[in-house]
Amino acid sequence: MKNFRYPFMVLLGGAMYGTMSSFVRLIYSYGYNAAEIAFSQALLAALFLGILLSVSNFRAAKTPLSRRDLFSLLLTGGIIGITNFLYYQSVSYISASLAIVILMQFTWFSLLLEWVVFGQQPGKAEGITVIFILIGTVMAGDLLHAKELSFSWQGIVLALASSLTYAIYIVANSRVRKDVKWQSKSTLIMVGSAVTIFIVNAKTILVSNHFGYDFLGWAIFLAVVGTTIPTALFAVGIPHIGAGASSILMTIEFPVAVICAHIVLKESVSPLQIGGIVVMLAAIAAMNYYKSLKTSKEI
């Protein structure tokens, strides 16, 4: 059970992220834009995590943070902030189904980065799991039978860029100062996220915003469910299980997104999509079962 704790944290964080696409599309109908949504999410999450950090009795780390460590954590936050903004922007140009399928490519992006940059070659279990996840992703996207798909090179590039930055975030989160307490790590990550989003979108945020009580309610919901809790879960779980396994577990975001779209946006779910979701979940479960058996034998 102890070995499953950290994978479960990453799995839960990915599932919570998966609900966001439906709610963001719903919020778009009220006239809000990607910049103010992404910025408010990150800013409020940084505030909530900062308050939690201030009332906790935990020290930031076993050893003090150097300027390099501080910069690395803020940069990691900047990466996830850009990921959210790019993905929110992509759904303005292409369908949500196509955007989420492209985003899911972070799975093999993460494994490739670990292999190329750090020489950590993925095992057979990870490789086979990725193949089945890609098959399940195409099935769950049901792209071949979709009646309306808006293809835009700009949207595709934005979604692909968000997939790559998502993979970089996972790899960075798995390696940057593992000894830092999750309260401090997640707070610094979200501060970096908010600052980066603001720098990139300062004009839009300051001039074309719709900040008010109605927007604040949505912003708090998105910040808590889609940012604060997942960021804390990832800060704890990812360093313990690594980038490769984390990227695979986080593909739970896609089936959750499909189910949430059906519930929140009343989008239809075809038998092919249900089959794809089953394939993905079965692949994830099989990989974790295999790795747990391998770990128990080593012990």
PDB file of C-alpha atoms in Angstrom, residues 59-213:
ATOM      1  CA  ARG A  59      11.134  23.697   7.231  1.00  0.00           C
ATOM      2  CA  ALA A  60      11.609  24.371   3.529  1.00  0.00           C
ATOM      3  CA  ALA A  61      14.357  21.781   3.081  1.00  0.00           C
ATOM      4  CA  LYS A  62      17.016  19.799   4.854  1.00  0.00           C
ATOM      5  CA  THR A  63      19.500  22.339   3.535  1.00  0.00           C
ATOM      6  CA  PRO A  64      18.783  25.992   2.649  1.00  0.00           C
ATOM      7  CA  LEU A  65      17.764  26.811  -0.898  1.00  0.00           C
ATOM      8  CA  SER A  66      20.487  28.386  -2.989  1.00  0.00           C
ATOM      9  CA  ARG A  67      19.732  31.029  -5.592  1.00  0.00           C
ATOM     10  CA  ARG A  68      20.130  28.379  -8.264  1.00  0.00           C
ATOM     11  CA  ASP A  69      17.615  26.095  -6.527  1.00  0.00           C
ATOM     12  CA  LEU A  70      15.180  28.963  -6.102  1.00  0.00           C
ATOM     13  CA  PHE A  71      15.504  29.896  -9.776  1.00  0.00           C
ATOM     14  CA  SER A  72      15.061  26.246 -10.826  1.00  0.00           C
ATOM     15  CA  LEU A  73      11.795  25.907  -8.893  1.00  0.00           C
ATOM     16  CA  LEU A  74      10.453  29.217 -10.199  1.00  0.00           C
ATOM     17  CA  LEU A  75      11.421  28.188 -13.735  1.00  0.00           C
ATOM     18  CA  THR A  76       9.652  24.849 -13.275  1.00  0.00           C
ATOM     19  CA  GLY A  77       6.548  26.803 -12.289  1.00  0.00           C
ATOM     20  CA  GLY A  78       6.949  29.024 -15.326  1.00  0.00           C
ATOM     21  CA  ILE A  79       6.923  25.944 -17.529  1.00  0.00           C
ATOM     22  CA  ILE A  80       3.624  24.602 -16.181  1.00  0.00           C
ATOM     23  CA  GLY A  81       2.154  28.098 -16.372  1.00  0.00           C
ATOM     24  CA  ILE A  82       3.041  28.350 -20.060  1.00  0.00           C
ATOM     25  CA  THR A  83       1.652  24.839 -20.564  1.00  0.00           C
ATOM     26  CA  ASN A  84      -1.754  25.845 -19.211  1.00  0.00           C
ATOM     27  CA  PHE A  85      -1.837  29.045 -21.246  1.00  0.00           C
ATOM     28  CA  LEU A  86      -0.801  27.349 -24.504  1.00  0.00           C
ATOM     29  CA  TYR A  87      -3.379  24.611 -24.052  1.00  0.00           C
ATOM     30  CA  TYR A  88      -6.158  27.060 -23.232  1.00  0.00           C
ATOM     31  CA  GLN A  89      -5.202  29.027 -26.345  1.00  0.00           C
ATOM     32  CA  SER A  90      -5.156  25.949 -28.578  1.00  0.00           C
ATOM     33  CA  VAL A  91      -8.818  25.134 -27.936  1.00  0.00           C
ATOM     34  CA  SER A  92      -9.671  28.543 -29.395  1.00  0.00           C
ATOM     35  CA  TYR A  93      -8.443  27.316 -32.793  1.00  0.00           C
ATOM     36  CA  ILE A  94      -9.083  23.566 -32.847  1.00  0.00           C
ATOM     37  CA  SER A  95     -11.616  21.215 -31.317  1.00  0.00           C
ATOM     38  CA  ALA A  96     -11.173  20.096 -27.738  1.00  0.00           C
ATOM     39  CA  SER A  97     -10.963  16.474 -28.905  1.00  0.00           C
ATOM     40  CA  LEU A  98      -8.058  17.176 -31.233  1.00  0.00           C
ATOM     41  CA  ALA A  99      -6.313  19.402 -28.668  1.00  0.00           C
ATOM     42  CA  ILE A 100      -6.445  16.797 -25.897  1.00  0.00           C
ATOM     43  CA  VAL A 101      -5.191  14.058 -28.235  1.00  0.00           C
ATOM     44  CA  ILE A 102      -2.180  16.216 -29.129  1.00  0.00           C
ATOM     45  CA  LEU A 103      -1.600  17.128 -25.477  1.00  0.00           C
ATOM     46  CA  MET A 104      -1.421  13.441 -24.564  1.00  0.00           C
ATOM     47  CA  GLN A 105       1.800  13.137 -26.552  1.00  0.00           C
ATOM     48  CA  PHE A 106       3.578  14.376 -23.419  1.00  0.00           C
ATOM     49  CA  THR A 107       3.741  10.695 -22.440  1.00  0.00           C
ATOM     50  CA  TRP A 108       6.389   9.735 -24.967  1.00  0.00           C
ATOM     51  CA  PHE A 109       7.884  13.240 -24.927  1.00  0.00           C
ATOM     52  CA  SER A 110       8.717  12.718 -21.230  1.00  0.00           C
ATOM     53  CA  LEU A 111      10.252   9.297 -21.790  1.00  0.00           C
ATOM     54  CA  LEU A 112      12.241  10.654 -24.741  1.00  0.00           C
ATOM     55  CA  LEU A 113      13.555  13.600 -22.720  1.00  0.00           C
ATOM     56  CA  GLU A 114      14.632  11.313 -19.875  1.00  0.00           C
ATOM     57  CA  TRP A 115      16.402   9.071 -22.379  1.00  0.00           C
ATOM     58  CA  VAL A 116      18.095  11.772 -24.496  1.00  0.00           C
ATOM     59  CA  VAL A 117      19.001  14.257 -21.765  1.00  0.00           C
ATOM     60  CA  PHE A 118      19.686  11.959 -18.799  1.00  0.00           C
ATOM     61  CA  GLY A 119      20.376   8.612 -20.476  1.00  0.00           C
ATOM     62  CA  GLN A 120      17.533   6.891 -18.599  1.00  0.00           C
ATOM     63  CA  GLN A 121      16.219   4.371 -21.117  1.00  0.00           C
ATOM     64  CA  PRO A 122      12.557   3.389 -20.611  1.00  0.00           C
ATOM     65  CA  GLY A 123      11.906  -0.225 -19.666  1.00  0.00           C
ATOM     66  CA  LYS A 124       9.782  -2.703 -21.581  1.00  0.00           C
ATOM     67  CA  ALA A 125       6.808  -2.107 -19.291  1.00  0.00           C
ATOM     68  CA  GLU A 126       6.835   1.631 -19.991  1.00  0.00           C
ATOM     69  CA  GLY A 127       7.333   1.135 -23.737  1.00  0.00           C
ATOM     70  CA  ILE A 128       4.474  -1.343 -24.093  1.00  0.00           C
ATOM     71  CA  THR A 129       2.234   0.825 -21.906  1.00  0.00           C
ATOM     72  CA  VAL A 130       2.890   3.901 -24.064  1.00  0.00           C
ATOM     73  CA  ILE A 131       1.908   1.963 -27.208  1.00  0.00           C
ATOM     74  CA  PHE A 132      -1.412   0.926 -25.680  1.00  0.00           C
ATOM     75  CA  ILE A 133      -2.014   4.422 -24.320  1.00  0.00           C
ATOM     76  CA  LEU A 134      -1.513   5.908 -27.784  1.00  0.00           C
ATOM     77  CA  ILE A 135      -3.939   3.349 -29.220  1.00  0.00           C
ATOM     78  CA  GLY A 136      -6.436   4.145 -26.474  1.00  0.00           C
ATOM     79  CA  THR A 137      -5.960   7.873 -27.043  1.00  0.00           C
ATOM     80  CA  VAL A 138      -6.848   7.624 -30.736  1.00  0.00           C
ATOM     81  CA  MET A 139      -9.856   5.455 -29.890  1.00  0.00           C
ATOM     82  CA  ALA A 140     -11.040   7.764 -27.105  1.00  0.00           C
ATOM     83  CA  GLY A 141     -10.614  10.797 -29.349  1.00  0.00           C
ATOM     84  CA  ASP A 142     -12.838   9.122 -31.971  1.00  0.00           C
ATOM     85  CA  LEU A 143     -11.322  11.524 -34.488  1.00  0.00           C
ATOM     86  CA  LEU A 144     -12.081   9.378 -37.521  1.00  0.00           C
ATOM     87  CA  HIS A 145     -15.821   9.560 -36.895  1.00  0.00           C
ATOM     88  CA  ALA A 146     -16.077  13.108 -35.565  1.00  0.00           C
ATOM     89  CA  LYS A 147     -18.542  15.139 -37.603  1.00  0.00           C
ATOM     90  CA  GLU A 148     -16.817  18.466 -37.105  1.00  0.00           C
ATOM     91  CA  LEU A 149     -13.102  18.998 -36.590  1.00  0.00           C
ATOM     92  CA  SER A 150     -11.591  22.440 -37.047  1.00  0.00           C
ATOM     93  CA  PHE A 151      -8.055  21.989 -38.292  1.00  0.00           C
ATOM     94  CA  SER A 152      -5.788  24.974 -37.753  1.00  0.00           C
ATOM     95  CA  TRP A 153      -2.016  24.849 -37.960  1.00  0.00           C
ATOM     96  CA  GLN A 154      -1.832  27.551 -35.303  1.00  0.00           C
ATOM     97  CA  GLY A 155      -3.996  25.510 -32.941  1.00  0.00           C
ATOM     98  CA  ILE A 156      -2.073  22.316 -33.639  1.00  0.00           C
ATOM     99  CA  VAL A 157       1.274  24.034 -33.005  1.00  0.00           C
ATOM    100  CA  LEU A 158      -0.044  25.542 -29.744  1.00  0.00           C
ATOM    101  CA  ALA A 159      -1.329  22.157 -28.529  1.00  0.00           C
ATOM    102  CA  LEU A 160       1.913  20.422 -29.538  1.00  0.00           C
ATOM    103  CA  ALA A 161       3.938  23.101 -27.747  1.00  0.00           C
ATOM    104  CA  SER A 162       1.830  22.632 -24.603  1.00  0.00           C
ATOM    105  CA  SER A 163       2.472  18.888 -24.806  1.00  0.00           C
ATOM    106  CA  LEU A 164       6.229  19.445 -24.991  1.00  0.00           C
ATOM    107  CA  THR A 165       6.284  21.973 -22.125  1.00  0.00           C
ATOM    108  CA  TYR A 166       4.118  19.607 -20.050  1.00  0.00           C
ATOM    109  CA  ALA A 167       6.733  16.897 -20.556  1.00  0.00           C
ATOM    110  CA  ILE A 168       9.532  19.302 -19.589  1.00  0.00           C
ATOM    111  CA  TYR A 169       7.602  20.217 -16.431  1.00  0.00           C
ATOM    112  CA  ILE A 170       7.234  16.551 -15.431  1.00  0.00           C
ATOM    113  CA  VAL A 171      10.939  15.860 -15.962  1.00  0.00           C
ATOM    114  CA  ALA A 172      11.970  19.040 -14.110  1.00  0.00           C
ATOM    115  CA  ASN A 173       9.602  18.357 -11.218  1.00  0.00           C
ATOM    116  CA  SER A 174      11.041  14.861 -10.817  1.00  0.00           C
ATOM    117  CA  ARG A 175      14.614  16.144 -10.496  1.00  0.00           C
ATOM    118  CA  VAL A 176      14.617  19.619  -8.930  1.00  0.00           C
ATOM    119  CA  ARG A 177      15.478  19.517  -5.193  1.00  0.00           C
ATOM    120  CA  LYS A 178      13.733  16.329  -4.101  1.00  0.00           C
ATOM    121  CA  ASP A 179      14.462  17.161  -0.456  1.00  0.00           C
ATOM    122  CA  VAL A 180      12.343  20.320  -0.516  1.00  0.00           C
ATOM    123  CA  LYS A 181       9.116  19.983   1.461  1.00  0.00           C
ATOM    124  CA  TRP A 182       6.054  19.910  -0.769  1.00  0.00           C
ATOM    125  CA  GLN A 183       4.607  23.068   0.818  1.00  0.00           C
ATOM    126  CA  SER A 184       7.611  25.127  -0.221  1.00  0.00           C
ATOM    127  CA  LYS A 185       8.130  23.414  -3.555  1.00  0.00           C
ATOM    128  CA  SER A 186       4.545  23.748  -4.752  1.00  0.00           C
ATOM    129  CA  THR A 187       4.323  27.377  -3.566  1.00  0.00           C
ATOM    130  CA  LEU A 188       7.465  28.396  -5.443  1.00  0.00           C
ATOM    131  CA  ILE A 189       6.286  26.528  -8.539  1.00  0.00           C
ATOM    132  CA  MET A 190       2.994  28.405  -8.579  1.00  0.00           C
ATOM    133  CA  VAL A 191       4.678  31.760  -7.941  1.00  0.00           C
ATOM    134  CA  GLY A 192       6.858  31.088 -10.969  1.00  0.00           C
ATOM    135  CA  SER A 193       3.770  30.094 -12.945  1.00  0.00           C
ATOM    136  CA  ALA A 194       1.876  33.284 -12.100  1.00  0.00           C
ATOM    137  CA  VAL A 195       4.843  35.559 -12.788  1.00  0.00           C
ATOM    138  CA  THR A 196       5.591  33.926 -16.141  1.00  0.00           C
ATOM    139  CA  ILE A 197       1.981  34.061 -17.347  1.00  0.00           C
ATOM    140  CA  PHE A 198       1.785  37.724 -16.340  1.00  0.00           C
ATOM    141  CA  ILE A 199       5.010  38.615 -18.153  1.00  0.00           C
ATOM    142  CA  VAL A 200       3.815  36.924 -21.344  1.00  0.00           C
ATOM    143  CA  ASN A 201       0.293  38.393 -21.186  1.00  0.00           C
ATOM    144  CA  ALA A 202       0.728  41.632 -19.225  1.00  0.00           C
ATOM    145  CA  LYS A 203      -1.145  43.816 -21.712  1.00  0.00           C
ATOM    146  CA  THR A 204      -4.131  41.478 -21.995  1.00  0.00           C
ATOM    147  CA  ILE A 205      -4.344  40.923 -18.248  1.00  0.00           C
ATOM    148  CA  LEU A 206      -4.152  44.629 -17.405  1.00  0.00           C
ATOM    149  CA  VAL A 207      -6.318  45.998 -20.220  1.00  0.00           C
ATOM    150  CA  SER A 208      -8.684  43.284 -21.476  1.00  0.00           C
ATOM    151  CA  ASN A 209      -9.589  41.531 -18.244  1.00  0.00           C
ATOM    152  CA  HIS A 210     -13.051  40.810 -16.856  1.00  0.00           C
ATOM    153  CA  PHE A 211     -12.131  40.612 -13.181  1.00  0.00           C
ATOM    154  CA  GLY A 212     -15.122  40.787 -10.859  1.00  0.00           C
ATOM    155  CA  TYR A 213     -17.112  38.776  -8.345  1.00  0.00           C
TER     156      TYR A 213
END
